[in-house]
Amino acid sequence: MSELAYPTMVYVHLLLFVLWLGADAGVFILGQHFRRRTSYTLDQRLALLRLLVEVDMVPRSAWALMVPVSLTVVHLGQWWVLPGWALALAWAIGAFWLWLVWDAHRHDQTPRAKRDRRIEFVLKVALAAFYFGLGALSLAEGGPLPGAWLATKALLFGVIFLAAIMIDVAFKPVGPLLMKLVAEGSSDATEVPLLRTMNRTRIWVWTVYALLLATSYIGLVKPF
């Protein structure tokens, strides 16, 4: 069983990557169709948006689980042997983050969801600092992560956190704009500001896609 532990966790790591990027592509496509005000009725577009929110739970869940899985892979592969308490903490953080994501989803548009998302935001900023700092330190000092490829991957994962945080920040005005669209109907006055906000969000979405592809390439090929 011990011989299967490392390749099994590598498989889970790859599976989470596929779910993250694949489902996120689905979210992007649904968002593109929502933008087509001349192709769908408003009710149809709102249905697409509700579906988008459901599909978006897949990459959000994969992102949360990627933290303990990535550290477990590094540990089992003997790249960075962690004490038992550190691995336990990583899994506790991943489980707590996953709970925040789903609890906020189940209680959307409530004070409880707002509280969950505030806690999640702080957690993501802290994890971004951890991965970015770990990668930068390892590149500069040659450890604790051995190999420039692994250190670079950790650093880029920290940057992914920052870009993904910016997606949520850029998307935040969409809520009030959608409420205005539903209340007043489709017109240039309600559609243009919404489209402009969604366009700003897309910049960060493409950034996350590019970084995910870069980190997966580095992890597989180990070019340096």
C-alpha atoms as a PDB file:
ATOM      1  CA  MET A   1       0.000   0.000   0.000  1.00  0.00           C
ATOM      2  CA  SER A   2       2.868   2.364   0.781  1.00  0.00           C
ATOM      3  CA  GLU A   3       4.178   1.890  -2.753  1.00  0.00           C
ATOM      4  CA  LEU A   4       0.797   2.967  -4.139  1.00  0.00           C
ATOM      5  CA  ALA A   5       0.463   6.045  -1.927  1.00  0.00           C
ATOM      6  CA  TYR A   6       2.664   8.381  -3.997  1.00  0.00           C
ATOM      7  CA  PRO A   7       1.350   7.504  -7.498  1.00  0.00           C
ATOM      8  CA  THR A   8      -2.212   7.577  -6.143  1.00  0.00           C
ATOM      9  CA  MET A   9      -1.767  11.088  -4.783  1.00  0.00           C
ATOM     10  CA  VAL A  10      -0.122  12.180  -8.039  1.00  0.00           C
ATOM     11  CA  TYR A  11      -3.216  10.857  -9.832  1.00  0.00           C
ATOM     12  CA  VAL A  12      -5.512  12.778  -7.456  1.00  0.00           C
ATOM     13  CA  HIS A  13      -3.375  15.889  -8.018  1.00  0.00           C
ATOM     14  CA  LEU A  14      -3.768  15.550 -11.801  1.00  0.00           C
ATOM     15  CA  LEU A  15      -7.492  14.839 -11.433  1.00  0.00           C
ATOM     16  CA  LEU A  16      -7.980  18.035  -9.453  1.00  0.00           C
ATOM     17  CA  PHE A  17      -6.110  19.961 -12.149  1.00  0.00           C
ATOM     18  CA  VAL A  18      -8.381  18.516 -14.850  1.00  0.00           C
ATOM     19  CA  LEU A  19     -11.513  19.299 -12.837  1.00  0.00           C
ATOM     20  CA  TRP A  20     -10.287  22.805 -12.056  1.00  0.00           C
ATOM     21  CA  LEU A  21      -9.343  23.803 -15.588  1.00  0.00           C
ATOM     22  CA  GLY A  22     -12.050  21.790 -17.355  1.00  0.00           C
ATOM     23  CA  ALA A  23     -14.948  23.029 -15.241  1.00  0.00           C
ATOM     24  CA  ASP A  24     -13.555  26.569 -15.323  1.00  0.00           C
ATOM     25  CA  ALA A  25     -13.648  26.394 -19.122  1.00  0.00           C
ATOM     26  CA  GLY A  26     -17.317  25.431 -18.792  1.00  0.00           C
ATOM     27  CA  VAL A  27     -17.895  28.452 -16.564  1.00  0.00           C
ATOM     28  CA  PHE A  28     -16.216  30.664 -19.138  1.00  0.00           C
ATOM     29  CA  ILE A  29     -18.362  29.298 -21.988  1.00  0.00           C
ATOM     30  CA  LEU A  30     -21.576  29.781 -20.008  1.00  0.00           C
ATOM     31  CA  GLY A  31     -20.476  33.327 -19.255  1.00  0.00           C
ATOM     32  CA  GLN A  32     -19.886  33.965 -22.945  1.00  0.00           C
ATOM     33  CA  HIS A  33     -23.406  32.819 -23.772  1.00  0.00           C
ATOM     34  CA  PHE A  34     -24.869  34.975 -21.001  1.00  0.00           C
ATOM     35  CA  ARG A  35     -23.333  38.010 -22.686  1.00  0.00           C
ATOM     36  CA  ARG A  36     -25.301  37.404 -25.915  1.00  0.00           C
ATOM     37  CA  ARG A  37     -28.303  39.608 -25.196  1.00  0.00           C
ATOM     38  CA  THR A  38     -29.569  39.304 -28.778  1.00  0.00           C
ATOM     39  CA  SER A  39     -29.429  35.496 -28.858  1.00  0.00           C
ATOM     40  CA  TYR A  40     -31.335  34.657 -25.651  1.00  0.00           C
ATOM     41  CA  THR A  41     -34.221  36.057 -23.658  1.00  0.00           C
ATOM     42  CA  LEU A  42     -33.420  37.543 -20.264  1.00  0.00           C
ATOM     43  CA  ASP A  43     -34.942  34.529 -18.507  1.00  0.00           C
ATOM     44  CA  GLN A  44     -32.773  32.186 -20.565  1.00  0.00           C
ATOM     45  CA  ARG A  45     -29.670  34.207 -19.776  1.00  0.00           C
ATOM     46  CA  LEU A  46     -30.458  34.157 -16.057  1.00  0.00           C
ATOM     47  CA  ALA A  47     -30.878  30.378 -16.263  1.00  0.00           C
ATOM     48  CA  LEU A  48     -27.447  30.165 -17.872  1.00  0.00           C
ATOM     49  CA  LEU A  49     -26.068  32.251 -15.035  1.00  0.00           C
ATOM     50  CA  ARG A  50     -27.596  29.946 -12.418  1.00  0.00           C
ATOM     51  CA  LEU A  51     -26.011  26.982 -14.197  1.00  0.00           C
ATOM     52  CA  LEU A  52     -22.703  28.866 -14.280  1.00  0.00           C
ATOM     53  CA  VAL A  53     -22.804  29.274 -10.496  1.00  0.00           C
ATOM     54  CA  GLU A  54     -23.385  25.528 -10.034  1.00  0.00           C
ATOM     55  CA  VAL A  55     -20.576  24.521 -12.410  1.00  0.00           C
ATOM     56  CA  ASP A  56     -18.265  27.020 -10.726  1.00  0.00           C
ATOM     57  CA  MET A  57     -18.446  24.951  -7.538  1.00  0.00           C
ATOM     58  CA  VAL A  58     -16.250  22.304  -9.213  1.00  0.00           C
ATOM     59  CA  PRO A  59     -13.129  24.479  -9.705  1.00  0.00           C
ATOM     60  CA  ARG A  60     -13.680  26.162  -6.340  1.00  0.00           C
ATOM     61  CA  SER A  61     -13.748  22.762  -4.642  1.00  0.00           C
ATOM     62  CA  ALA A  62     -10.716  21.528  -6.597  1.00  0.00           C
ATOM     63  CA  TRP A  63      -8.788  24.663  -5.627  1.00  0.00           C
ATOM     64  CA  ALA A  64      -9.454  24.090  -1.922  1.00  0.00           C
ATOM     65  CA  LEU A  65      -8.392  20.440  -2.104  1.00  0.00           C
ATOM     66  CA  MET A  66      -5.276  21.268  -4.128  1.00  0.00           C
ATOM     67  CA  VAL A  67      -3.609  22.687  -1.004  1.00  0.00           C
ATOM     68  CA  PRO A  68      -3.441  19.489   1.091  1.00  0.00           C
ATOM     69  CA  VAL A  69      -3.019  17.277  -1.973  1.00  0.00           C
ATOM     70  CA  SER A  70      -0.060  19.263  -3.330  1.00  0.00           C
ATOM     71  CA  LEU A  71       1.743  19.203   0.016  1.00  0.00           C
ATOM     72  CA  THR A  72       1.016  15.490   0.435  1.00  0.00           C
ATOM     73  CA  VAL A  73       2.465  14.773  -3.019  1.00  0.00           C
ATOM     74  CA  VAL A  74       5.616  16.733  -2.158  1.00  0.00           C
ATOM     75  CA  HIS A  75       5.906  14.818   1.123  1.00  0.00           C
ATOM     76  CA  LEU A  76       5.304  11.339  -0.285  1.00  0.00           C
ATOM     77  CA  GLY A  77       7.694  12.011  -3.167  1.00  0.00           C
ATOM     78  CA  GLN A  78      10.418  12.882  -0.648  1.00  0.00           C
ATOM     79  CA  TRP A  79      10.781  16.345  -2.159  1.00  0.00           C
ATOM     80  CA  TRP A  80      10.041  18.008   1.169  1.00  0.00           C
ATOM     81  CA  VAL A  81       9.440  15.709   4.121  1.00  0.00           C
ATOM     82  CA  LEU A  82       6.925  17.372   6.426  1.00  0.00           C
ATOM     83  CA  PRO A  83       6.141  16.502  10.041  1.00  0.00           C
ATOM     84  CA  GLY A  84       2.842  14.763  10.685  1.00  0.00           C
ATOM     85  CA  TRP A  85       1.304  17.827  12.312  1.00  0.00           C
ATOM     86  CA  ALA A  86       2.037  19.929   9.202  1.00  0.00           C
ATOM     87  CA  LEU A  87       0.261  17.467   6.917  1.00  0.00           C
ATOM     88  CA  ALA A  88      -2.648  17.246   9.357  1.00  0.00           C
ATOM     89  CA  LEU A  89      -2.842  21.056   9.393  1.00  0.00           C
ATOM     90  CA  ALA A  90      -2.820  21.177   5.583  1.00  0.00           C
ATOM     91  CA  TRP A  91      -5.740  18.743   5.390  1.00  0.00           C
ATOM     92  CA  ALA A  92      -7.599  20.623   8.124  1.00  0.00           C
ATOM     93  CA  ILE A  93      -7.163  23.886   6.197  1.00  0.00           C
ATOM     94  CA  GLY A  94      -8.323  22.232   2.970  1.00  0.00           C
ATOM     95  CA  ALA A  95     -11.380  20.727   4.671  1.00  0.00           C
ATOM     96  CA  PHE A  96     -12.243  24.031   6.349  1.00  0.00           C
ATOM     97  CA  TRP A  97     -11.878  25.927   3.079  1.00  0.00           C
ATOM     98  CA  LEU A  98     -14.062  23.376   1.274  1.00  0.00           C
ATOM     99  CA  TRP A  99     -16.700  23.754   3.977  1.00  0.00           C
ATOM    100  CA  LEU A 100     -16.613  27.557   3.625  1.00  0.00           C
ATOM    101  CA  VAL A 101     -17.105  27.292  -0.140  1.00  0.00           C
ATOM    102  CA  TRP A 102     -20.120  25.002   0.097  1.00  0.00           C
ATOM    103  CA  ASP A 103     -21.657  26.658   3.145  1.00  0.00           C
ATOM    104  CA  ALA A 104     -21.564  30.031   1.392  1.00  0.00           C
ATOM    105  CA  HIS A 105     -23.101  28.425  -1.695  1.00  0.00           C
ATOM    106  CA  ARG A 106     -25.942  26.818   0.269  1.00  0.00           C
ATOM    107  CA  HIS A 107     -26.699  30.046   2.142  1.00  0.00           C
ATOM    108  CA  ASP A 108     -26.106  32.456  -0.729  1.00  0.00           C
ATOM    109  CA  GLN A 109     -27.381  36.021  -0.358  1.00  0.00           C
ATOM    110  CA  THR A 110     -27.403  35.785   3.449  1.00  0.00           C
ATOM    111  CA  PRO A 111     -25.213  37.294   6.198  1.00  0.00           C
ATOM    112  CA  ARG A 112     -23.850  33.795   6.827  1.00  0.00           C
ATOM    113  CA  ALA A 113     -22.585  33.554   3.236  1.00  0.00           C
ATOM    114  CA  LYS A 114     -21.002  37.001   3.508  1.00  0.00           C
ATOM    115  CA  ARG A 115     -19.219  35.910   6.688  1.00  0.00           C
ATOM    116  CA  ASP A 116     -17.993  32.699   5.025  1.00  0.00           C
ATOM    117  CA  ARG A 117     -16.641  34.609   2.043  1.00  0.00           C
ATOM    118  CA  ARG A 118     -14.842  37.147   4.227  1.00  0.00           C
ATOM    119  CA  ILE A 119     -13.110  34.310   6.086  1.00  0.00           C
ATOM    120  CA  GLU A 120     -12.331  32.571   2.790  1.00  0.00           C
ATOM    121  CA  PHE A 121     -10.797  35.756   1.394  1.00  0.00           C
ATOM    122  CA  VAL A 122      -8.415  36.068   4.360  1.00  0.00           C
ATOM    123  CA  LEU A 123      -7.527  32.382   4.076  1.00  0.00           C
ATOM    124  CA  LYS A 124      -6.754  32.699   0.361  1.00  0.00           C
ATOM    125  CA  VAL A 125      -4.538  35.746   0.913  1.00  0.00           C
ATOM    126  CA  ALA A 126      -2.627  33.851   3.618  1.00  0.00           C
ATOM    127  CA  LEU A 127      -2.179  30.805   1.380  1.00  0.00           C
ATOM    128  CA  ALA A 128      -1.069  33.006  -1.518  1.00  0.00           C
ATOM    129  CA  ALA A 129       1.622  34.475   0.721  1.00  0.00           C
ATOM    130  CA  PHE A 130       2.642  30.996   1.904  1.00  0.00           C
ATOM    131  CA  TYR A 131       3.088  29.488  -1.567  1.00  0.00           C
ATOM    132  CA  PHE A 132       4.685  32.588  -3.053  1.00  0.00           C
ATOM    133  CA  GLY A 133       7.069  32.879  -0.102  1.00  0.00           C
ATOM    134  CA  LEU A 134       7.890  29.160  -0.170  1.00  0.00           C
ATOM    135  CA  GLY A 135       8.703  29.296  -3.871  1.00  0.00           C
ATOM    136  CA  ALA A 136      10.711  32.517  -3.643  1.00  0.00           C
ATOM    137  CA  LEU A 137      12.705  31.291  -0.632  1.00  0.00           C
ATOM    138  CA  SER A 138      13.445  27.957  -2.292  1.00  0.00           C
ATOM    139  CA  LEU A 139      14.645  29.654  -5.474  1.00  0.00           C
ATOM    140  CA  ALA A 140      16.880  32.006  -3.516  1.00  0.00           C
ATOM    141  CA  GLU A 141      18.251  29.533  -0.954  1.00  0.00           C
ATOM    142  CA  GLY A 142      17.895  26.166  -2.664  1.00  0.00           C
ATOM    143  CA  GLY A 143      15.408  24.954  -0.066  1.00  0.00           C
ATOM    144  CA  PRO A 144      13.237  23.803   1.537  1.00  0.00           C
ATOM    145  CA  LEU A 145      11.976  22.766  -1.907  1.00  0.00           C
ATOM    146  CA  PRO A 146      14.796  21.188  -3.933  1.00  0.00           C
ATOM    147  CA  GLY A 147      14.973  21.877  -7.638  1.00  0.00           C
ATOM    148  CA  ALA A 148      14.187  25.113  -9.411  1.00  0.00           C
ATOM    149  CA  TRP A 149      11.210  23.499 -11.177  1.00  0.00           C
ATOM    150  CA  LEU A 150       9.417  22.685  -7.911  1.00  0.00           C
ATOM    151  CA  ALA A 151      10.223  26.054  -6.362  1.00  0.00           C
ATOM    152  CA  THR A 152       8.957  27.819  -9.492  1.00  0.00           C
ATOM    153  CA  LYS A 153       5.794  25.746  -9.439  1.00  0.00           C
ATOM    154  CA  ALA A 154       5.125  26.739  -5.813  1.00  0.00           C
ATOM    155  CA  LEU A 155       5.768  30.394  -6.598  1.00  0.00           C
ATOM    156  CA  LEU A 156       3.425  30.295  -9.586  1.00  0.00           C
ATOM    157  CA  PHE A 157       0.766  28.593  -7.467  1.00  0.00           C
ATOM    158  CA  GLY A 158       0.966  31.594  -5.160  1.00  0.00           C
ATOM    159  CA  VAL A 159       0.480  33.868  -8.167  1.00  0.00           C
ATOM    160  CA  ILE A 160      -2.534  31.747  -9.204  1.00  0.00           C
ATOM    161  CA  PHE A 161      -4.024  32.479  -5.791  1.00  0.00           C
ATOM    162  CA  LEU A 162      -3.549  36.207  -6.339  1.00  0.00           C
ATOM    163  CA  ALA A 163      -5.047  36.131  -9.851  1.00  0.00           C
ATOM    164  CA  ALA A 164      -8.012  34.034  -8.689  1.00  0.00           C
ATOM    165  CA  ILE A 165      -8.584  36.445  -5.797  1.00  0.00           C
ATOM    166  CA  MET A 166      -8.681  39.257  -8.351  1.00  0.00           C
ATOM    167  CA  ILE A 167     -11.381  37.398 -10.278  1.00  0.00           C
ATOM    168  CA  ASP A 168     -13.624  37.572  -7.218  1.00  0.00           C
ATOM    169  CA  VAL A 169     -12.690  41.205  -6.579  1.00  0.00           C
ATOM    170  CA  ALA A 170     -13.382  42.226 -10.192  1.00  0.00           C
ATOM    171  CA  PHE A 171     -16.626  40.201 -10.267  1.00  0.00           C
ATOM    172  CA  LYS A 172     -18.024  41.668  -7.047  1.00  0.00           C
ATOM    173  CA  PRO A 173     -19.928  44.570  -8.728  1.00  0.00           C
ATOM    174  CA  VAL A 174     -21.798  42.048 -10.917  1.00  0.00           C
ATOM    175  CA  GLY A 175     -24.310  41.274  -8.132  1.00  0.00           C
ATOM    176  CA  PRO A 176     -25.836  44.766  -7.872  1.00  0.00           C
ATOM    177  CA  LEU A 177     -25.660  45.193 -11.662  1.00  0.00           C
ATOM    178  CA  LEU A 178     -27.579  41.938 -12.153  1.00  0.00           C
ATOM    179  CA  MET A 179     -30.233  43.030  -9.679  1.00  0.00           C
ATOM    180  CA  LYS A 180     -30.632  46.243 -11.656  1.00  0.00           C
ATOM    181  CA  LEU A 181     -30.883  44.248 -14.902  1.00  0.00           C
ATOM    182  CA  VAL A 182     -33.621  42.022 -13.462  1.00  0.00           C
ATOM    183  CA  ALA A 183     -35.519  44.969 -11.968  1.00  0.00           C
ATOM    184  CA  GLU A 184     -35.330  47.303 -14.975  1.00  0.00           C
ATOM    185  CA  GLY A 185     -34.985  44.880 -17.889  1.00  0.00           C
ATOM    186  CA  SER A 186     -32.469  44.687 -20.691  1.00  0.00           C
ATOM    187  CA  SER A 187     -31.258  48.025 -22.090  1.00  0.00           C
ATOM    188  CA  ASP A 188     -27.985  49.746 -22.794  1.00  0.00           C
ATOM    189  CA  ALA A 189     -28.227  51.409 -19.394  1.00  0.00           C
ATOM    190  CA  THR A 190     -28.331  48.041 -17.582  1.00  0.00           C
ATOM    191  CA  GLU A 191     -26.328  45.882 -19.993  1.00  0.00           C
ATOM    192  CA  VAL A 192     -23.277  48.029 -20.817  1.00  0.00           C
ATOM    193  CA  PRO A 193     -21.998  48.464 -17.223  1.00  0.00           C
ATOM    194  CA  LEU A 194     -22.514  44.739 -16.630  1.00  0.00           C
ATOM    195  CA  LEU A 195     -20.635  43.822 -19.799  1.00  0.00           C
ATOM    196  CA  ARG A 196     -17.812  46.198 -18.914  1.00  0.00           C
ATOM    197  CA  THR A 197     -17.417  44.585 -15.491  1.00  0.00           C
ATOM    198  CA  MET A 198     -17.436  41.080 -16.948  1.00  0.00           C
ATOM    199  CA  ASN A 199     -14.797  42.105 -19.495  1.00  0.00           C
ATOM    200  CA  ARG A 200     -12.504  43.287 -16.699  1.00  0.00           C
ATOM    201  CA  THR A 201     -12.990  39.955 -14.938  1.00  0.00           C
ATOM    202  CA  ARG A 202     -12.016  38.007 -18.059  1.00  0.00           C
ATOM    203  CA  ILE A 203      -8.478  39.422 -17.917  1.00  0.00           C
ATOM    204  CA  TRP A 204      -7.885  37.633 -14.616  1.00  0.00           C
ATOM    205  CA  VAL A 205      -9.617  34.485 -15.835  1.00  0.00           C
ATOM    206  CA  TRP A 206      -7.227  34.204 -18.778  1.00  0.00           C
ATOM    207  CA  THR A 207      -4.329  34.873 -16.405  1.00  0.00           C
ATOM    208  CA  VAL A 208      -5.361  31.932 -14.211  1.00  0.00           C
ATOM    209  CA  TYR A 209      -5.675  29.670 -17.270  1.00  0.00           C
ATOM    210  CA  ALA A 210      -2.197  30.604 -18.471  1.00  0.00           C
ATOM    211  CA  LEU A 211      -0.688  30.064 -15.022  1.00  0.00           C
ATOM    212  CA  LEU A 212      -2.416  26.688 -14.609  1.00  0.00           C
ATOM    213  CA  LEU A 213      -1.024  25.530 -17.942  1.00  0.00           C
ATOM    214  CA  ALA A 214       2.443  26.811 -17.023  1.00  0.00           C
ATOM    215  CA  THR A 215       2.511  25.093 -13.612  1.00  0.00           C
ATOM    216  CA  SER A 216       1.251  21.800 -15.041  1.00  0.00           C
ATOM    217  CA  TYR A 217       3.909  21.905 -17.785  1.00  0.00           C
ATOM    218  CA  ILE A 218       6.671  22.628 -15.274  1.00  0.00           C
ATOM    219  CA  GLY A 219       5.467  19.868 -12.975  1.00  0.00           C
ATOM    220  CA  LEU A 220       5.355  17.284 -15.755  1.00  0.00           C
ATOM    221  CA  VAL A 221       8.409  18.218 -17.841  1.00  0.00           C
ATOM    222  CA  LYS A 222      10.644  19.598 -15.058  1.00  0.00           C
ATOM    223  CA  PRO A 223      12.558  21.774 -17.550  1.00  0.00           C
ATOM    224  CA  PHE A 224      14.997  23.198 -14.993  1.00  0.00           C
END
